[in-house]
Coordinates of C-alpha atoms in Angstrom, one line a residue:
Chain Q
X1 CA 12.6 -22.5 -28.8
X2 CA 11.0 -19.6 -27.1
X3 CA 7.9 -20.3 -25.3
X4 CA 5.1 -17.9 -23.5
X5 CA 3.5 -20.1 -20.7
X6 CA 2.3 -22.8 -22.8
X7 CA 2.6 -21.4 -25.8
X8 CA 5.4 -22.0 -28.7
X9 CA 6.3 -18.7 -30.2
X10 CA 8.9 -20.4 -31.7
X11 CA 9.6 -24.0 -32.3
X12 CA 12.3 -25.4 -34.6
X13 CA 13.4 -21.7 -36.4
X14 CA 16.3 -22.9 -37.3
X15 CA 18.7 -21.3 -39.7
X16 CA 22.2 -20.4 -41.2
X17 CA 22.7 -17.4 -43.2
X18 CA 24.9 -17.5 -45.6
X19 CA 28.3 -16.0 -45.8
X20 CA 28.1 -12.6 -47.6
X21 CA 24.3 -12.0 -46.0
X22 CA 23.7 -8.6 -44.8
X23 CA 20.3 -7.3 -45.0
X24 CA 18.3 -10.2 -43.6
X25 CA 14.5 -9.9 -43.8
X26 CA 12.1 -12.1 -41.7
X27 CA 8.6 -12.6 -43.9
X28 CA 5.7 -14.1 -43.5
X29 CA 2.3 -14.5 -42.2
X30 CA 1.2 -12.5 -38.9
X31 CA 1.8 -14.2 -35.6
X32 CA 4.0 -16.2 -37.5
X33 CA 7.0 -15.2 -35.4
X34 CA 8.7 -13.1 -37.5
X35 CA 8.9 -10.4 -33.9
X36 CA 9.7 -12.8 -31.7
X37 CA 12.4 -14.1 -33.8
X38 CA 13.9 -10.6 -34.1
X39 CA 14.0 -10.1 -30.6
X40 CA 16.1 -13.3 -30.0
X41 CA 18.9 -13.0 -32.8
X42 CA 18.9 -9.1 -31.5
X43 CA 19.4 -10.8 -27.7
X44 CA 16.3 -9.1 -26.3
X45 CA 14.8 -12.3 -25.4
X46 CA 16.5 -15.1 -24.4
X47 CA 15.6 -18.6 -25.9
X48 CA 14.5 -21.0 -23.5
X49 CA 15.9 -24.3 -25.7
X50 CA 18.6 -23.6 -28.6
X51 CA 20.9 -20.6 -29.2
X52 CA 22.1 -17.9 -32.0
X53 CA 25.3 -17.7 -33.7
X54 CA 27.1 -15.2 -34.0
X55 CA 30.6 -15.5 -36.2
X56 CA 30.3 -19.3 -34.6
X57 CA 29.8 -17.8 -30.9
X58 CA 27.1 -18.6 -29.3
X59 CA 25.2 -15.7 -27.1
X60 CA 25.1 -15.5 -23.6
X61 CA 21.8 -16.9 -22.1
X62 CA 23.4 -15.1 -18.2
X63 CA 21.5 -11.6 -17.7
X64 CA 24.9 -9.8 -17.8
X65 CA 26.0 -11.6 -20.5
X66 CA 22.4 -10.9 -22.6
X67 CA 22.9 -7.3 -21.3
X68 CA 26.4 -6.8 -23.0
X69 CA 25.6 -8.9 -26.2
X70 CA 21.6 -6.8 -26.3
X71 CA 24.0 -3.6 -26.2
X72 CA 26.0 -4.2 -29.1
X73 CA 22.9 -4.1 -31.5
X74 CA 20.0 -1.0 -32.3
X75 CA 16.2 -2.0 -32.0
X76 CA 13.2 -0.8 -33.6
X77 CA 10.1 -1.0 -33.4
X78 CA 6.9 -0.8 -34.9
X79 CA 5.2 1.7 -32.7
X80 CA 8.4 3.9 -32.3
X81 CA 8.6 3.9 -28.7
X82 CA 10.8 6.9 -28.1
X83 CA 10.4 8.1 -25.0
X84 CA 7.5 10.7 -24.5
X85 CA 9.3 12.3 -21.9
X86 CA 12.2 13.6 -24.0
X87 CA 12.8 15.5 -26.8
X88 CA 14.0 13.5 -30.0
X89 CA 17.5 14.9 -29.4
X90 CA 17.7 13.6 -25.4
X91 CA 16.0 9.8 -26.6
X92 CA 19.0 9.8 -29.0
X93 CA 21.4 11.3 -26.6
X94 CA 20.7 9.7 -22.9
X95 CA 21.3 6.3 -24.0
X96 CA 24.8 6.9 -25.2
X97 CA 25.8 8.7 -22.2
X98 CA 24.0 6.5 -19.4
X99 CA 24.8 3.3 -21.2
X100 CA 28.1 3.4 -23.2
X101 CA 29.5 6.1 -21.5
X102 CA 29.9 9.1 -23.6
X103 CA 30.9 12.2 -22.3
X104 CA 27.3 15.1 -22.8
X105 CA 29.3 17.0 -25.1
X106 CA 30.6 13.9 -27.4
X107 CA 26.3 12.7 -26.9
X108 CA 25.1 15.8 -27.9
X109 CA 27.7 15.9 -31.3
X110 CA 26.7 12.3 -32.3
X111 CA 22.9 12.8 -31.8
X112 CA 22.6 16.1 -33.9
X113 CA 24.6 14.9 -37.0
X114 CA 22.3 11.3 -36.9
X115 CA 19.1 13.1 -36.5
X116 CA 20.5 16.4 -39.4
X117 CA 21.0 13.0 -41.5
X118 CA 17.8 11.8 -41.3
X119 CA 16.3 15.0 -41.8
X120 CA 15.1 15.8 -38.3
X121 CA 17.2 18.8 -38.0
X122 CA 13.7 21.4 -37.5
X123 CA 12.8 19.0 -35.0
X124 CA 15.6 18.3 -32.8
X125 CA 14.1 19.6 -29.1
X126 CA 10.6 18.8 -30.1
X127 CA 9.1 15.6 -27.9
X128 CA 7.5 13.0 -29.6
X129 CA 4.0 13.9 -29.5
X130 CA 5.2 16.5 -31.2
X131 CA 6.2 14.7 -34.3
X132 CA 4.6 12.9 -37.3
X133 CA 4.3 8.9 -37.2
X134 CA 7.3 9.0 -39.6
X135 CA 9.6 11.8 -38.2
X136 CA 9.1 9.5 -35.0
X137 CA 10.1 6.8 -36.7
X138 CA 13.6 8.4 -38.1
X139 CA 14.1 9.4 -34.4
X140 CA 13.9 5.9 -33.5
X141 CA 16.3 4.9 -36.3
X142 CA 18.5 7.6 -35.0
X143 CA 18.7 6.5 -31.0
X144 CA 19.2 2.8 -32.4
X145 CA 22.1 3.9 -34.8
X146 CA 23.3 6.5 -32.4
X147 CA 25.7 3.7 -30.5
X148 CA 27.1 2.0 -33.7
X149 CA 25.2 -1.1 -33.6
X150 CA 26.7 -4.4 -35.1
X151 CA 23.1 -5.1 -36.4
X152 CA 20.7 -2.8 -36.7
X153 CA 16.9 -5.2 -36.2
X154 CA 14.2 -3.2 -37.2
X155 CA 10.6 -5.0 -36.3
X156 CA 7.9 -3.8 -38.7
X157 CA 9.1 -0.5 -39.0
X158 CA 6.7 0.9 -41.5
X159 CA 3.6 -0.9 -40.2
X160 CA 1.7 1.9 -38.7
X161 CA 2.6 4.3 -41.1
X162 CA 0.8 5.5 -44.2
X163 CA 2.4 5.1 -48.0
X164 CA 4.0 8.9 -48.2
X165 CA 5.8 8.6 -44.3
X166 CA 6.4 4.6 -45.6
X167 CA 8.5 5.9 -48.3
X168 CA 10.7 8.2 -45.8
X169 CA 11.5 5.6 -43.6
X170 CA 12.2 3.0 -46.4
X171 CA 14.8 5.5 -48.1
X172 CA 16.5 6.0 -44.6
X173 CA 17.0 1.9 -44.4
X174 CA 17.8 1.7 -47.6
X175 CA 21.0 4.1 -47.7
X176 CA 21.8 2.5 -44.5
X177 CA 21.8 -1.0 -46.3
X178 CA 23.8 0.4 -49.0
X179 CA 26.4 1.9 -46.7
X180 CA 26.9 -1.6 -45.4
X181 CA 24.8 -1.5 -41.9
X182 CA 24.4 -5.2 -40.8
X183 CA 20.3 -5.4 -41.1
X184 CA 17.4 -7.4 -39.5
X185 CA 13.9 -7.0 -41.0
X186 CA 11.0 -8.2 -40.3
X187 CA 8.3 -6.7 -42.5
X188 CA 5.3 -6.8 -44.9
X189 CA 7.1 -4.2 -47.6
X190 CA 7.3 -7.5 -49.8
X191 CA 8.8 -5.1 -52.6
X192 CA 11.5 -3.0 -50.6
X193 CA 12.5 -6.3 -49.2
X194 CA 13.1 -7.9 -52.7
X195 CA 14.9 -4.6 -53.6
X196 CA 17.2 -4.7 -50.3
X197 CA 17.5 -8.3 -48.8
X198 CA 20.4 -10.3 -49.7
X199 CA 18.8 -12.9 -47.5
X200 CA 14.9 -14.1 -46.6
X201 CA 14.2 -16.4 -43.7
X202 CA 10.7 -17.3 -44.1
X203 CA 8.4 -17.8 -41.0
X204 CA 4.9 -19.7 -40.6
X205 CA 3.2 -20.7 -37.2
X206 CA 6.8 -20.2 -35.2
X207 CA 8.9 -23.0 -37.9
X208 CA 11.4 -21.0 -40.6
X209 CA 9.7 -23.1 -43.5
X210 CA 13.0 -21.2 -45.7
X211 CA 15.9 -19.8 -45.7
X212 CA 17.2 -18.9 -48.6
X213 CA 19.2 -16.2 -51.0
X214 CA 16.6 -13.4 -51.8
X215 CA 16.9 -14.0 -55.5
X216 CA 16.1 -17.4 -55.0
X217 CA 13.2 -17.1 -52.5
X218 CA 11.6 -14.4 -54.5
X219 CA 11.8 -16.3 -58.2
X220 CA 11.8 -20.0 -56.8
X221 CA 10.2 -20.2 -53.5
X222 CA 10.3 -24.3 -52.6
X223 CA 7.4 -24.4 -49.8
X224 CA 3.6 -24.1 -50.7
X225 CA 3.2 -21.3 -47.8
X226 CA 5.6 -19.0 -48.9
X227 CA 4.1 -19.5 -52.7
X228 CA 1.1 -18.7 -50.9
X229 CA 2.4 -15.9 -48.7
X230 CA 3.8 -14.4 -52.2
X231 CA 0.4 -14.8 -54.5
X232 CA -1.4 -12.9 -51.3
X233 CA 1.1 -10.3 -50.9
X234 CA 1.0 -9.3 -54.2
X235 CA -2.4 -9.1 -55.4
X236 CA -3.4 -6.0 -55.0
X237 CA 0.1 -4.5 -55.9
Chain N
X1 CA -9.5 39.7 -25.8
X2 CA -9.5 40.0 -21.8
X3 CA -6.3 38.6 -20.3
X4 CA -7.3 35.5 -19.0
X5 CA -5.4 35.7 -16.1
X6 CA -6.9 39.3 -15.1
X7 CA -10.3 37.4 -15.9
X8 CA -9.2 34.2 -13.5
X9 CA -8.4 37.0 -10.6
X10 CA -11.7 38.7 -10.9
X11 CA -13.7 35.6 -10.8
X12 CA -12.3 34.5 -7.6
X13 CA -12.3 37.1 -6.1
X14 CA -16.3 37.7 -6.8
X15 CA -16.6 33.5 -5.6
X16 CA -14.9 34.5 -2.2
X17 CA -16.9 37.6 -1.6
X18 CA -19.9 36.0 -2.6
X19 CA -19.1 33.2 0.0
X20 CA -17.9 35.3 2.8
X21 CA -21.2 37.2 2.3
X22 CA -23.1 33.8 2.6
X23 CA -21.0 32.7 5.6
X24 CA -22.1 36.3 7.2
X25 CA -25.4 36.2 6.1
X26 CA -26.1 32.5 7.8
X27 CA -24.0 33.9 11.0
X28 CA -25.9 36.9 11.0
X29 CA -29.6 34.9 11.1
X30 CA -28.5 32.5 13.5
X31 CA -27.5 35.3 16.4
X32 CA -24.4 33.8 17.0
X33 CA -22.8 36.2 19.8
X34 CA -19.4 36.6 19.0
X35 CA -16.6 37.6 21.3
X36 CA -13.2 38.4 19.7
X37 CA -11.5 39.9 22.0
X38 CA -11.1 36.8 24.3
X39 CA -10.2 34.8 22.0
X40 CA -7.4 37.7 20.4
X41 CA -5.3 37.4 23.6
X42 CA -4.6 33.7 22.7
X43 CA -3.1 34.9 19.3
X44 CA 0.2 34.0 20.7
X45 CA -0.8 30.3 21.8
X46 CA -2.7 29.7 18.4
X47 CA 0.4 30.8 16.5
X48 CA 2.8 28.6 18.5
X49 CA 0.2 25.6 17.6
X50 CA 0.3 26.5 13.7
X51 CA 3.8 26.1 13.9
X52 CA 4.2 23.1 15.7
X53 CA 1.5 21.7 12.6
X54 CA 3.7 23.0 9.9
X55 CA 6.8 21.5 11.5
X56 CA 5.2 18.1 11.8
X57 CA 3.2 18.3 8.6
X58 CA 7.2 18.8 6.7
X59 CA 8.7 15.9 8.9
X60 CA 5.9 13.7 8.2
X61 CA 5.5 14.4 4.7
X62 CA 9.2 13.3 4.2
X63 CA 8.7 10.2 6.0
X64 CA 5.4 9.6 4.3
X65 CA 7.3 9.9 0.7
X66 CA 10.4 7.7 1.3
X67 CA 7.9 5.0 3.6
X68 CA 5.7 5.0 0.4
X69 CA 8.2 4.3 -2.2
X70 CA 9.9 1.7 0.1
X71 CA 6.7 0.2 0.1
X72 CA 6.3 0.1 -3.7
X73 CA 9.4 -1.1 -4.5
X74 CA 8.8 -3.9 -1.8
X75 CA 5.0 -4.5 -3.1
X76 CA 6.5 -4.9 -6.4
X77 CA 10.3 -7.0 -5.4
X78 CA 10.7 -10.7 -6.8
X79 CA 11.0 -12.0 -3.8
X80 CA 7.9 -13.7 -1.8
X81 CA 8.3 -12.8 1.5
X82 CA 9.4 -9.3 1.1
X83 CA 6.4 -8.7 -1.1
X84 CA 3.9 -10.1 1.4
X85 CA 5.4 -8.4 4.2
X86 CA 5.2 -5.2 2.1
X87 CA 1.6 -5.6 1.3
X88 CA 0.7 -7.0 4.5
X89 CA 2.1 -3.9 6.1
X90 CA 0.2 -1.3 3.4
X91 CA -3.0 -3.0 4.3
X92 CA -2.6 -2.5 8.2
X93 CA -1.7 0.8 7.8
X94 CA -4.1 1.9 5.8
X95 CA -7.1 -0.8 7.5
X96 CA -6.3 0.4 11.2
X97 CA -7.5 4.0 12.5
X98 CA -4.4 6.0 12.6
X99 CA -6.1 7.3 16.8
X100 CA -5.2 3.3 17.7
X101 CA -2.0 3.3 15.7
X102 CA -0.5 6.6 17.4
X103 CA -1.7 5.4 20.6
X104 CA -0.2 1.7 20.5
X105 CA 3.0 3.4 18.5
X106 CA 4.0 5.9 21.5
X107 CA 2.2 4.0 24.9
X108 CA 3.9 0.6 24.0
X109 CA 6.3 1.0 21.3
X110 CA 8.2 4.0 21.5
X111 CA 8.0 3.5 25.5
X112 CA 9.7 -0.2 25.2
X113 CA 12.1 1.6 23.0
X114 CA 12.9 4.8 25.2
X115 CA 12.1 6.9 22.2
X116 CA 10.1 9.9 25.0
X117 CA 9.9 12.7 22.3
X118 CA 6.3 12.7 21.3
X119 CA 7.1 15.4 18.2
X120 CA 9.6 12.7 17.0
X121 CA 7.5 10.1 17.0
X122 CA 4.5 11.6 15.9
X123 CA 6.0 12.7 12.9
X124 CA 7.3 8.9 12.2
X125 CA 3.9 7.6 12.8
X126 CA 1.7 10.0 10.8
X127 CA 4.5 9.4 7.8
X128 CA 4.3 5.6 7.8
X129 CA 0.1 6.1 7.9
X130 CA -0.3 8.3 5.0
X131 CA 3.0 6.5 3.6
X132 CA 1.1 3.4 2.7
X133 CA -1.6 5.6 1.1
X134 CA 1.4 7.0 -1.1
X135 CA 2.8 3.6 -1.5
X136 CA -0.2 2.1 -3.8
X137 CA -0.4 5.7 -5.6
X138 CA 3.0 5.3 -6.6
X139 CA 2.8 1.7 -7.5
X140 CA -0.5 2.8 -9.8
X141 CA 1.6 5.1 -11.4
X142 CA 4.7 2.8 -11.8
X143 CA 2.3 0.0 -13.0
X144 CA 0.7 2.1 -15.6
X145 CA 3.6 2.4 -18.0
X146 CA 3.6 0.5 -20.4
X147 CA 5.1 -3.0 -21.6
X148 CA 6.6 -1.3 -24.9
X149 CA 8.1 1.5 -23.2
X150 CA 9.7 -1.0 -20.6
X151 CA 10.9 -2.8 -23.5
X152 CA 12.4 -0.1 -25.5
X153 CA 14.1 0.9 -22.2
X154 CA 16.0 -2.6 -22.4
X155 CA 16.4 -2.3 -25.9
X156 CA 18.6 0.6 -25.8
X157 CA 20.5 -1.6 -23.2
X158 CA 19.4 0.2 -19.6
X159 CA 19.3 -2.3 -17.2
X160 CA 17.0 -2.4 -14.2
X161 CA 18.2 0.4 -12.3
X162 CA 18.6 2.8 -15.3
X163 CA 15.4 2.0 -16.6
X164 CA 13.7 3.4 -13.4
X165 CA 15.7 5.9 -13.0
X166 CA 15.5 7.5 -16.4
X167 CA 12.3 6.1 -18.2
X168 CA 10.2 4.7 -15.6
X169 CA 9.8 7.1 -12.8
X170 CA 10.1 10.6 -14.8
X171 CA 6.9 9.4 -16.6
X172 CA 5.0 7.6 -13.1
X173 CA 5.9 11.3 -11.0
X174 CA 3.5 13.3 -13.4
X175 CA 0.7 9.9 -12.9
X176 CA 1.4 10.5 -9.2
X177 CA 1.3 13.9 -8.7
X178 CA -2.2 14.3 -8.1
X179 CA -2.9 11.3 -5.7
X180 CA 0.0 12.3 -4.1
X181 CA -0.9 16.2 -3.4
X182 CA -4.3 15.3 -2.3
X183 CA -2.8 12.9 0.6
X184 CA -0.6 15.1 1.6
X185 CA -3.2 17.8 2.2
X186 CA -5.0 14.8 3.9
X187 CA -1.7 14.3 6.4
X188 CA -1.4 18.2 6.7
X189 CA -5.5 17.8 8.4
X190 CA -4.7 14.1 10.2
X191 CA -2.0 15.7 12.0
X192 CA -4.6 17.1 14.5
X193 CA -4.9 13.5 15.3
X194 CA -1.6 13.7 17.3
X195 CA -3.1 15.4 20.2
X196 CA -3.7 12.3 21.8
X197 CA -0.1 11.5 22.5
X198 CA 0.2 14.9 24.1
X199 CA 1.5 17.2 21.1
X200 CA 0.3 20.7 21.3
X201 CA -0.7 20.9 18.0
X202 CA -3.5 23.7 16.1
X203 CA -6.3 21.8 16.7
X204 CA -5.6 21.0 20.6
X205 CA -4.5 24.8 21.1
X206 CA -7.8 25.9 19.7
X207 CA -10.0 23.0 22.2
X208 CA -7.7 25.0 25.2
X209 CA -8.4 28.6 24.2
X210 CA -12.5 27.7 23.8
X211 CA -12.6 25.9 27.0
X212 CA -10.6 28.5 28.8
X213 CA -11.8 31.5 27.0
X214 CA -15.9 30.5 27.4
X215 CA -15.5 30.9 23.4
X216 CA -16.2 28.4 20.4
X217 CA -16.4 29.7 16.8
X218 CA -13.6 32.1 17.6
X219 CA -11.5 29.3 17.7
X220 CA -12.7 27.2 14.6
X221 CA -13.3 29.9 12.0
X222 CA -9.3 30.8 12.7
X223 CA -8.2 27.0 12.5
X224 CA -10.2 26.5 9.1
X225 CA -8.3 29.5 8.1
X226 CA -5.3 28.3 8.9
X227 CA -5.0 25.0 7.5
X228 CA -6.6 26.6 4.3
X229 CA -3.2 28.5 4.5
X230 CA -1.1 25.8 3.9
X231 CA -3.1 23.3 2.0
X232 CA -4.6 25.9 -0.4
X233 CA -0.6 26.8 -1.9
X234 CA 0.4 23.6 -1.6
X235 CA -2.5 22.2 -4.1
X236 CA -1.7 25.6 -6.2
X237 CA 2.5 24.4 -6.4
X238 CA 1.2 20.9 -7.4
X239 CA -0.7 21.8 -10.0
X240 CA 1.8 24.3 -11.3
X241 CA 4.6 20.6 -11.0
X242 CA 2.1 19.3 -13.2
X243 CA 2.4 21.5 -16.0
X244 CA 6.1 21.5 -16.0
X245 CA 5.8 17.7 -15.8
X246 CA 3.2 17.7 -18.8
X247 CA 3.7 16.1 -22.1
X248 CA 1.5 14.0 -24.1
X249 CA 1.7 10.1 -24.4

């Protein structure tokens, strides 16, 4: 359970994934809790009732402890939030050196061949206000995959980006998934997640109403929201 | 295309002709009777005063800067009683005249303390003053960064101290900078203030050579002067801070 004053963002999400999951994506209806869901299996918020699993451990609810297991994963977001003061290069590079220790040189390597990947190499000392919604958006990719994240949670990604920089940053998550990066998403790109998800955990008012294969939740959903959620989704597509 | 900055140089210097010309002009209709040489053989005592305001001015800025962001990172600490006392302190400072608080600080404080070098003390004074000015210009600045880049500082796993030190306050110095220049031209002018613990100061110099000299303007046109000296290329270094610290949010 996660609560904000009075208010239940989340209240009785419960679910297990199964086995062989690894591209999860969180759907459903806005303020549904799809983000604040993301932010607690990532370890970015701790849950005030109830705990994640991970491999059978449980994650630490003590600041350090939410600090170390927070560390181990890549965030992002849906309005980028790279840091304005630094060029895409530096937001890739400073968290590697000032949080997992990297030596400038070793930084400098690891954040030039991500950001090359992802096609970012003309833009490399350029600072964010200097870059397209969706070249921001690979950046962000970049300084979240930059440390090797166990799970890569990616909140809305595409959300405030139009179709042409949509389908850049959907190829970049999608060669990631095939490559075998652990994935979180939470997103409205019903038809990317039906091509990517091995897994759908299906949120409504702050409850997981299903959790479920992604076959099965896309050709046999079982609650009346998600049918609903689906029909909606799909009507002008 | 003219080179702008040959353009920016001739139009100030056609604005400070035209307003010397006006400042003659209004002199020159009044029938002020000036007398320069008097006050030309205190040259030596006016100089010695425009140093002692410099060196104070320097002394107190530092204090002012490291006073203020104590003070912010109090104002803004978890814990109760260290944030009231912080902000309970800001609002004296800043609610009292800084004429009682250098009189109370050096008659009864630094007396019960045996602290007798009025320089010293003046300079601690005047910094905490203009400190607690700085103090909710830095805690403006701090405060106006935003929850998502706070939270994209955590999520690339900074903890407290990092995220200040490398996302927080890099972005709040370029909010800052202007508040902050304009109080410290403001301390740079209060210091004149410090006369009445017995500094020598610019201000006090200039009161001695016109009583002593039978003079007044002679004295005050100088002292504007003089301030205008330090204040005017401090605003011009600020500015030029701001543009290296530019970039759009």
């Amino acid at each position: 359970m996660k609560r904000y004053g009075e208010f239940n963002a989340l209240n009785g999400a419960s679910f297990q994934t199964g086995e062989d999951a690894r591209v999860v994506a969180l759907l459903g209806p806005s303020g549904g809790g799809k983000s604040t869901l993301l932010r607690v299996l990532g370890g970015l918020l701790v849950p005030e009732e109830g705990s994640v699993l991970v491999n059978g451990v449980a994650l630490p609810k003590d600041p350090e402890g939410a600090l170390e297991a927070l560390r181990q994963n890549g965030f992002v977001f849906q309005g980028y939030n790279l840091f304005p003061h630094l060029t895409a290069l530096q937001n890739v590079t400073l968290p590697l050196m000032v949080v997992h220790g990297q030596s400038e040189q070793a930084a400098q390597q690891r954040g030039q061949e991500l950001l090359t990947r992802l096609g970012l190499f003309d833009h490399l000392h350029k600072r964010p206000a200097e870059l397209s919604g969706g070249q921001q958006q690979r950046a962000a990719i970049a300084r979240a995959l930059a440390p090797k994240p166990r799970l890569l949670l990616l909140d809305e990604p595409t959300s405030a980006l139009d179709p042409v920089m949509t389908g850049e940053v959907l190829d970049v998550i999608r060669e990631l998934a095939q490559e075998g990066q652990q994935i979180v998403l939470a997103t409205h790109e019903i038809s990317f997640a039906r091509q990517v998800a091995d897994w759908v955990v299906f949120l409504a008012n702050g409850t997981v109403q299903e959790s479920s294969t992604s076959v099965k939740f896309f050709y046999d959903p079982m609650s009346s929201l998600a049918k609903e959620y689906l029909t909606a989704l799909t009507k002008y597509r | 295309m003219p080179n702008s900055l040959t353009r920016r140089l001739i139009w100030t210097f056609v604005l400070i002709a035209g307003a010397s010309l006006l400042l003659y002009a209004t002199f020159a209709s009044v029938h002020y009777p000036w007398n320069w040489s008097n006050a030309w053989s205190y040259r030596f005592q006016f100089l010695w005063g425009w140093g002692t305001t410099l060196a104070i001015s320097l002394g107190a800025s530092i204090v002012s800067i490291l006073v203020g962001f104590g003070l912010m990172v109090g104002r803004r600490s978890p814990t109760t009683p260290l944030r009231l006392f912080c902000h309970g302190t800001v609002e004296l400072l800043r609610g009292s005249p800084l004429l009682v608080q250098l009189l109370l600080g050096y008659y009864i404080l630094a007396n019960r303390l045996n602290i007798n070098d009025p320089i010293l003390v003046g300079m601690i004074l005047l910094g905490f003053f203009e400190g607690a000015y700085l103090a909710e210009i830095f805690r403006g600045a701090v405060e106006s960064i935003g929850a998502s880049q706070r939270e994209a500082a955590k999520a690339v796993g900074f903890n407290k101290v990092q995220m200040y030190r490398h996302v927080i306050i890099p972005q709040a110095i370029r909010r800052a900078l202007p508040g902050t220049t304009g109080q410290l031209v403001s301390l740079i002018k209060d210091s004149s203030l410090l006369s009445v613990i017995g500094i020598e100061e610019l201000v006090q110099k200039v009161r001695i050579m016109n009583s002593s000299s039978y003079t007044a303007l002679e004295g005050y046109l100088p002292l504007a002067a003089a301030y205008l000296i330090v204040t005017l290329p401090l605003s011009w270094y600020a500015s030029r801070l701001e543009r290296r610290f530019a970039f759009e949010t």
